C-alpha positions as CSV (number, residue, x, y, z in Angstrom):
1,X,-224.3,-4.1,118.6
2,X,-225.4,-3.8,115.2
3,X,-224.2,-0.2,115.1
4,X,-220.6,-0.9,116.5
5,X,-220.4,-3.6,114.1
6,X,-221.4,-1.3,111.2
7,X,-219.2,2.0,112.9
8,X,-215.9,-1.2,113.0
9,X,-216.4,-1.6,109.5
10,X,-216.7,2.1,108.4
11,X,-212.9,2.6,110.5
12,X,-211.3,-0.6,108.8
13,X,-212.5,0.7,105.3
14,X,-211.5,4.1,106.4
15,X,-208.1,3.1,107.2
16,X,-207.7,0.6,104.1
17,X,-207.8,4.0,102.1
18,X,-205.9,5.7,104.4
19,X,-203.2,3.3,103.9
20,X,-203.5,3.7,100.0
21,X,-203.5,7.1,100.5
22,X,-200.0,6.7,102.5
23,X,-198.6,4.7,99.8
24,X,-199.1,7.0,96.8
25,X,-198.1,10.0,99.3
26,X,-194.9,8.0,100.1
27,X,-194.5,7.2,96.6
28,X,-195.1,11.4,95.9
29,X,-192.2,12.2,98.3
30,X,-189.6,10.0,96.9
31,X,-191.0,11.5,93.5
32,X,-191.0,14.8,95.5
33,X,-186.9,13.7,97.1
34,X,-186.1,13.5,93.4
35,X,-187.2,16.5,92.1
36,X,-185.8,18.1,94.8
37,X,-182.4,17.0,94.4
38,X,-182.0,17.4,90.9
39,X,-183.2,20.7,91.6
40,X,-180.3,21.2,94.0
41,X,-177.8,20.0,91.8
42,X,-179.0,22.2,88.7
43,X,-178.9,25.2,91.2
44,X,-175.3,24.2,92.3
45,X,-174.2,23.8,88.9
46,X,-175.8,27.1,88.1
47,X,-174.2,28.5,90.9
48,X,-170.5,27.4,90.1
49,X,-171.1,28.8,86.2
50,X,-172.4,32.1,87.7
51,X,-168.8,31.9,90.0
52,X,-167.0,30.9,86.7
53,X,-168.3,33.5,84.8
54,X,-167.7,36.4,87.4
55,X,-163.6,35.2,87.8
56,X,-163.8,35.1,83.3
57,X,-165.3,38.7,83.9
58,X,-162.6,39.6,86.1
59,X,-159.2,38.1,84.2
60,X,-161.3,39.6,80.9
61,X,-161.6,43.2,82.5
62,X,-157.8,42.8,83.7
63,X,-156.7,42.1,80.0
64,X,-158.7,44.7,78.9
65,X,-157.4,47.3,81.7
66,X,-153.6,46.0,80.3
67,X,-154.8,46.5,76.8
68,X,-155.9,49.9,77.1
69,X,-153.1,51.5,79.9
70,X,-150.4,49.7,77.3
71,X,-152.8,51.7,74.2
72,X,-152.8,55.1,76.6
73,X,-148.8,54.8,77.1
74,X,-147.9,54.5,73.5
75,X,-150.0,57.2,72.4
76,X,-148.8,59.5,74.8
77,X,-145.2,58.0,74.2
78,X,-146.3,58.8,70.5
79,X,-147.5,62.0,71.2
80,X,-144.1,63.0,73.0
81,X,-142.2,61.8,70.1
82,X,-144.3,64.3,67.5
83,X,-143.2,66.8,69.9
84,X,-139.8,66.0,70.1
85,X,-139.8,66.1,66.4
86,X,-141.3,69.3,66.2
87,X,-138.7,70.8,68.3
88,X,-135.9,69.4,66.1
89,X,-137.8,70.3,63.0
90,X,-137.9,74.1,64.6
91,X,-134.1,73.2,65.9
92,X,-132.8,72.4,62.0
93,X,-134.8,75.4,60.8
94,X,-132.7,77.2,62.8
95,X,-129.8,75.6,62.0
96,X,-130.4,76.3,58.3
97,X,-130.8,79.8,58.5
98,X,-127.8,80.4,60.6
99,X,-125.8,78.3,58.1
100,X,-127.3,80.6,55.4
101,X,-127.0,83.8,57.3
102,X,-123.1,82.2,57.5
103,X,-122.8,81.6,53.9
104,X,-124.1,84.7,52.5
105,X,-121.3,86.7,55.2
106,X,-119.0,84.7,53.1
107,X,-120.3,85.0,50.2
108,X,-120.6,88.9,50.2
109,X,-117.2,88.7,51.3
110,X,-117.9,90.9,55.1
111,X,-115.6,91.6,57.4
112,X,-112.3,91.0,55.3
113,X,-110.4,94.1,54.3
114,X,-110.8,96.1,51.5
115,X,-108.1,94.4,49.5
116,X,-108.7,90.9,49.9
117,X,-112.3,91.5,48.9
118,X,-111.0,93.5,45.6
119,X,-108.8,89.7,45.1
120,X,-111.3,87.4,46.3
121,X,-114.4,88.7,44.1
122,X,-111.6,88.8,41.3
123,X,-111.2,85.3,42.0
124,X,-114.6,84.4,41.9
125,X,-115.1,86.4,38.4
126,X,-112.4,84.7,36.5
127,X,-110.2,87.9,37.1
128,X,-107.3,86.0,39.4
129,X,-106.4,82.8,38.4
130,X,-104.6,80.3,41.3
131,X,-106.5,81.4,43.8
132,X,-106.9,79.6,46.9
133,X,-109.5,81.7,49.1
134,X,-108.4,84.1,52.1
135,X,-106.8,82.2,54.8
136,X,-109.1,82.8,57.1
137,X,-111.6,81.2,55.8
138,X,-109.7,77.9,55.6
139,X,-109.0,77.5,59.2
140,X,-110.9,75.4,61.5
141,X,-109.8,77.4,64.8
142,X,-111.4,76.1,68.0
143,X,-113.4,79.1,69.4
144,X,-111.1,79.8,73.0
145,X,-108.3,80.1,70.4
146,X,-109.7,82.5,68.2
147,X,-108.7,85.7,69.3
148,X,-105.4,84.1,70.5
149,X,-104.7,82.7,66.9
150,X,-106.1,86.1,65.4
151,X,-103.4,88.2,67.2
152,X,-100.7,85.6,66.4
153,X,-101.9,86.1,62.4
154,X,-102.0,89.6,62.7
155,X,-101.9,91.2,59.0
156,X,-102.3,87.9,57.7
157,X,-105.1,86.5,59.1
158,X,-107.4,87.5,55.7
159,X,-104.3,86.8,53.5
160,X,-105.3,85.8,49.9
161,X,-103.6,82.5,48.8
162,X,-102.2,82.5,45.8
163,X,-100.6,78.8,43.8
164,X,-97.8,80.9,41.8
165,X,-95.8,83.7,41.5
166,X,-97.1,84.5,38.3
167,X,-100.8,84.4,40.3
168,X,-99.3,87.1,42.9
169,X,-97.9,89.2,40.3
170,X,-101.5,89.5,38.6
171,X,-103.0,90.0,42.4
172,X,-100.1,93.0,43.0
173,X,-101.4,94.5,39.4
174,X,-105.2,94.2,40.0
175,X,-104.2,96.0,43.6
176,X,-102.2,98.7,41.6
177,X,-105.2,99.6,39.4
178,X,-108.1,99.6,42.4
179,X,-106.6,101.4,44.9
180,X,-109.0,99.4,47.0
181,X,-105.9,99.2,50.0
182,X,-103.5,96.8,51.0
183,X,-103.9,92.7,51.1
184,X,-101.2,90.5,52.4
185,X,-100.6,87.6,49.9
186,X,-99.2,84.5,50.2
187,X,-97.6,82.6,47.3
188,X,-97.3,78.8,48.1
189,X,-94.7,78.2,45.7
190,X,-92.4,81.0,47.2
191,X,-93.0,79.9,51.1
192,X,-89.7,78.5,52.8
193,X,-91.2,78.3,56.5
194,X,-88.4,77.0,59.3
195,X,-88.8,73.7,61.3
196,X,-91.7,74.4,63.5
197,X,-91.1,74.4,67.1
198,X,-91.7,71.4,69.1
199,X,-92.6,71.5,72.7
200,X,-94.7,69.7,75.3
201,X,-98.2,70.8,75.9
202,X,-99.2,71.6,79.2
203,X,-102.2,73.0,81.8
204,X,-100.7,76.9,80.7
205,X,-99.1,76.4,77.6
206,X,-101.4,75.3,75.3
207,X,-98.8,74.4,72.4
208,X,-97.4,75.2,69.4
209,X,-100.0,77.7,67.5
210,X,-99.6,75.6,64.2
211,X,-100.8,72.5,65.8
212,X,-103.8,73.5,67.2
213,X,-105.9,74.3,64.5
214,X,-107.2,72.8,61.4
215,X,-106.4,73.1,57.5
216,X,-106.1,71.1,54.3
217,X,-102.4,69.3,53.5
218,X,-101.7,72.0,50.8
219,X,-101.8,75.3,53.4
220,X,-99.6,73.4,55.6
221,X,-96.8,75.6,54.6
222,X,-98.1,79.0,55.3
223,X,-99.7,77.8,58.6
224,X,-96.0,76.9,59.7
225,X,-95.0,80.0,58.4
226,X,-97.2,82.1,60.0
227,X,-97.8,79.9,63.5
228,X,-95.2,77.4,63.6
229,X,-93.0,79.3,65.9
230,X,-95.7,80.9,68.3
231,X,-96.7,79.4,71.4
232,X,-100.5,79.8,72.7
233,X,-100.7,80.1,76.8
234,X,-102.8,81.4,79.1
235,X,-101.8,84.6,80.0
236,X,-98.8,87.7,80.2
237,X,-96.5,85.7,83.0
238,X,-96.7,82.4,81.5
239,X,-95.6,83.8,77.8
240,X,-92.7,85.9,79.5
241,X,-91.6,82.9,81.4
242,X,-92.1,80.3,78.0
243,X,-90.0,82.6,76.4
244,X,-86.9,82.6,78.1
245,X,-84.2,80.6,76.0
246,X,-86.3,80.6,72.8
247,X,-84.9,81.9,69.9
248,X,-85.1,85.3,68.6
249,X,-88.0,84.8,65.8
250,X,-90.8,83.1,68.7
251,X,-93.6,84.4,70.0
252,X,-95.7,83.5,72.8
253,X,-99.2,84.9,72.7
254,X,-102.0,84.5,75.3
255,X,-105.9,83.6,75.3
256,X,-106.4,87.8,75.2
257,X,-104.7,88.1,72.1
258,X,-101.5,89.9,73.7
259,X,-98.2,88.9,71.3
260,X,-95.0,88.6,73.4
261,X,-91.8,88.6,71.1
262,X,-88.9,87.0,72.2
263,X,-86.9,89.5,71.0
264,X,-88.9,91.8,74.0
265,X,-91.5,93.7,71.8
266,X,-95.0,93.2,72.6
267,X,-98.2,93.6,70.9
268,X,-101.2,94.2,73.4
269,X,-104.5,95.8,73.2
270,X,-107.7,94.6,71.6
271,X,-107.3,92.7,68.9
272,X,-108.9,93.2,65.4
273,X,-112.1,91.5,65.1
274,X,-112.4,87.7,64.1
275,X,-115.6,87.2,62.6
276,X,-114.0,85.7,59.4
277,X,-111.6,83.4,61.2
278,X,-114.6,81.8,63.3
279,X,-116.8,81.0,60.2
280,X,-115.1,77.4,59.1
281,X,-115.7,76.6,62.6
282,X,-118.9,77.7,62.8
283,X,-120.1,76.5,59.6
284,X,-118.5,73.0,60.8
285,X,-119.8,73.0,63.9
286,X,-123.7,74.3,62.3
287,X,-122.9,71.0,59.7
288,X,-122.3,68.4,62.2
289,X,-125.0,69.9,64.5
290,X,-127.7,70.1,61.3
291,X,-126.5,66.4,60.6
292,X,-127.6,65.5,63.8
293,X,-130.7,67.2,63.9
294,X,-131.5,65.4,60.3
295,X,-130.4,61.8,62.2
296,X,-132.0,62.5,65.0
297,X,-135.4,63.5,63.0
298,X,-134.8,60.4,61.0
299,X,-134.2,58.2,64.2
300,X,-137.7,60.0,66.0
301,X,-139.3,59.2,62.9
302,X,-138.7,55.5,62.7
303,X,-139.7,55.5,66.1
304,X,-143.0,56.8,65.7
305,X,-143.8,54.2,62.6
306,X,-143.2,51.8,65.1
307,X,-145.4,53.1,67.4
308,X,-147.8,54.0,64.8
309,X,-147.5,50.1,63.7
310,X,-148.0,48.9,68.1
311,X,-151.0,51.5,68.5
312,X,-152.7,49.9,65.0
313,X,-151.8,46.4,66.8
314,X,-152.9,47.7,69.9
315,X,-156.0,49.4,69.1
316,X,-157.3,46.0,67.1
317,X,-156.3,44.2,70.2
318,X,-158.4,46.1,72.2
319,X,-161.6,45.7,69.9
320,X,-160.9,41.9,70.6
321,X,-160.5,42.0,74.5
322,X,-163.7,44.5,73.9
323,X,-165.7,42.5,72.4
324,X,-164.1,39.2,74.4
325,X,-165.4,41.1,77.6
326,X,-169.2,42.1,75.8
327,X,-169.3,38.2,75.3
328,X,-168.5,37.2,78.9
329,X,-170.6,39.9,80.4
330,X,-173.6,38.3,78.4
331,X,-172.3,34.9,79.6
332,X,-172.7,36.0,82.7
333,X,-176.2,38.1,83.0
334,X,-177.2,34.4,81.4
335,X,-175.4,32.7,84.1
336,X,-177.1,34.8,86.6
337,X,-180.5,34.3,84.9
338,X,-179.8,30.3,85.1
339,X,-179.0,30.7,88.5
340,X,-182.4,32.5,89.7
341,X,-184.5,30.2,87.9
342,X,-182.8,26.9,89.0
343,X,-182.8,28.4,92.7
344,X,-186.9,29.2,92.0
345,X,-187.1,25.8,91.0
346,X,-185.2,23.8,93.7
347,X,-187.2,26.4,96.8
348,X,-190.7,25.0,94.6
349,X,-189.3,21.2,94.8
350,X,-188.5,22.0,98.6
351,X,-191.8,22.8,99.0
352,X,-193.4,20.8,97.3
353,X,-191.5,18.1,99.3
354,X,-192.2,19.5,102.5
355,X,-196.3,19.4,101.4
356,X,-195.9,16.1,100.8
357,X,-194.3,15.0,103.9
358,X,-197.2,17.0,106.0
359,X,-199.5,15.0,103.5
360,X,-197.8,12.0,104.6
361,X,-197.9,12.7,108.4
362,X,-201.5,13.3,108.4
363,X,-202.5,10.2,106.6
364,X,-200.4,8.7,109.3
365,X,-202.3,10.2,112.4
366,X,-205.4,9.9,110.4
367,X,-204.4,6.0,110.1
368,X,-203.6,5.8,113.4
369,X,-206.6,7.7,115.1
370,X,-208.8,5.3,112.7
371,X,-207.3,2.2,114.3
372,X,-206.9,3.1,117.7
373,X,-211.1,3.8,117.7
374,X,-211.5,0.5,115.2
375,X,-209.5,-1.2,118.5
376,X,-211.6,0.8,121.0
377,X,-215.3,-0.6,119.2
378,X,-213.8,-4.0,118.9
379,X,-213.1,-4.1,122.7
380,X,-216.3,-2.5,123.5
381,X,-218.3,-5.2,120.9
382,X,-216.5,-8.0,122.3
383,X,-217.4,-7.3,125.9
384,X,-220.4,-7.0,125.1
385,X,-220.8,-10.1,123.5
386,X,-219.9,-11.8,126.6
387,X,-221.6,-9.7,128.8
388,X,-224.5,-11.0,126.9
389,X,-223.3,-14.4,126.7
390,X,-223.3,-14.4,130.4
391,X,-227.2,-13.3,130.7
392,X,-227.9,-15.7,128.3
393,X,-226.2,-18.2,130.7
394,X,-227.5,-16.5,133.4
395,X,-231.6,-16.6,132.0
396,X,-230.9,-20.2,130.9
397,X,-229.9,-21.0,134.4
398,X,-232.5,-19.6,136.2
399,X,-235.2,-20.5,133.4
400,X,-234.2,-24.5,134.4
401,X,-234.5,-23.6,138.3
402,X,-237.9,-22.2,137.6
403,X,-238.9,-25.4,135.3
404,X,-237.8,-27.3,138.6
């Protein structure tokens, strides 16, 4: 009896700290709960920076990708540009030395006859006074009427141009003393040209020869002279037909430089050649198309400072996005680093949560298995106590029968 007793109160002492062992474990867990959650949280909140700083990456390295295929299509718009320029750097080159391959034909007088160049250097050395240059040289004939307007000219297509008589009369005596050959002159103060003709342009006649090409106001009269009455057309039947009704001083001549009189001669074969009577036009035509070159040049030029100016812009634009982008991949290798540690922090409270319920349910089988036996001894102790209460009744009884 004495040892139940003594085992009953080993149990109830056992359990006592049992149950003070339950109550700091289940103060541990909600400690342990806690932790855990917080833990959670932090790795939630980790994670969503870490997702923030991936879509910052992203947008970042799409700004940066804009930045540099914007940088990559001005320089190669630049680069075209330079190259353009060079071609119309090579193209006004060219340009200038056919102008000056023009000029010096001019200027050393080829391809006129022998006795305009005796009037026009004479000219040029102070030796003819009045001069106005060989005609040739002050028409602007379009270049599918050259050969036409050539023919219609004839001897006087490299006439010299004289202001006065008193001018011609010094031409005919330097002529006299050269023997250089025969000029045709014309005196602007003796011209007398007729009406010029006046007729209705159309798909085979051309027009009037003295209307098609160009001259200055003053050589008006010897262009209506000399062209005023001829009529440019296509070809041999068209002039015969034109000139039917005309009267007897026309002429019709055609693109091939054949001269129809009305009067029924004709003039055909090849005609002299008309290098002098193309060079206004060419020289006009190289002007206007070096002027262009130089605006185009100018134009490409003020292009490419502008692009110079964007790619400067550009380029310091993409240092920014650059270094914007360093700064959000370093965000987010931080982000990521955040994120590993909070996650090996919130597994440890997990665990550490999950020890501490195991803790828990031990102490409470522990508790259990301690009272349940505590239960068992008391049952046991207190039938025996009666047991023994009965013998004691028992001996008492039959003690008193025996005293009897």
């Amino acid at each position: 009896r004495a040892g139940w007793q003594a085992r009953i109160y080993e149990l109830a002492a056992r359990s006592e700290t049992q149950k003070q062992k339950l109550e700091a474990a289940t103060h541990a867990i909600v400690v342990a709960k806690s932790e855990a959650g917080h833990a959670l949280q932090e790795f939630k909140a980790a994670t969503t920076a870490r997702q923030k700083a991936e879509l910052d990456i992203q947008k970042a390295e799409a700004v940066f990708q804009s930045v540099e295929t914007r940088l990559a299509g001005l320089e190669e718009k630049l680069k075209q540009r330079q190259l353009e320029r060079d071609a119309k750097y090579a193209q006004q080159s060219r340009l200038k030395t056919q102008l000056d391959v023009l000029e010096q034909a001019e200027q050393s007088l080829a391809g006129y006859a022998d006795g305009a160049k005796l009037l026009l250097d004479a000219a040029r050395n102070s030796k003819l006074g009045g001069s106005r240059g060989a005609l040739s040289a002050a028409l602007d004939v379009p270049a599918d009427l050259e050969v036409a307007i050539s023919a219609a000219l004839g001897e006087y297509t490299d006439a010299v141009i004289l202001t006065s008589g008193q001018d011609t009369e010094q031409a005919l005596a330097l002529l006299d003393s050269d023997k250089s050959g025969p000029a045709s002159l014309l005196t602007l103060d003796w011209l007398s040209p007729a009406e010029p003709l006046k007729t209705k342009p159309d798909t085979n006649c051309l027009g009037v020869a003295s209307n098609l090409v160009k001259a200055r106001a003053e050589l008006r009269p010897a262009i209506d002279l000399l062209l005023g009455h001829v009529l440019v057309v296509r070809d041999r039947k068209v002039a015969r037909r034109v000139l039917a009704g005309q009267p007897k001083n026309v002429r019709a001549v055609t693109l091939l430089g054949e001269v129809f009189h009305a009067t029924g001669q004709v003039l055909a074969g090849k005609p002299a050649t008309t290098a002098a009577l193309g060079r206004p036009r060419q020289r006009r035509e190289l002007q206007e198309s070096l002027a262009e070159a130089e605006r185009q040049i100018s134009a490409l030029d003020n292009e490419m400072k502008k692009l110079s100016v964007q790619i400067g812009t550009s380029h310091e634009h993409e240092a920014y996005c650059k270094d914007t982008l360093d700064v959000k991949r370093a965000g987010l290798e931080a982000a990521r680093d955040t994120e590993r540690q909070t996650q090996v922090q919130e597994e440890k409270a997990q665990r550490q949560l999950d020890w501490q319920s195991i803790q828990k349910q031990n102490i409470e089988s522990e508790i259990l298995q301690a009272e349940k036996e505590c239960q068992q001894y008391t049952e046991t102790l207190s039938q025996s106590e009666m047991h023994a209460a009965q013998a004691q009744d028992t001996l008492q009884t039959k003690t008193a029968e025996l005293a009897a």
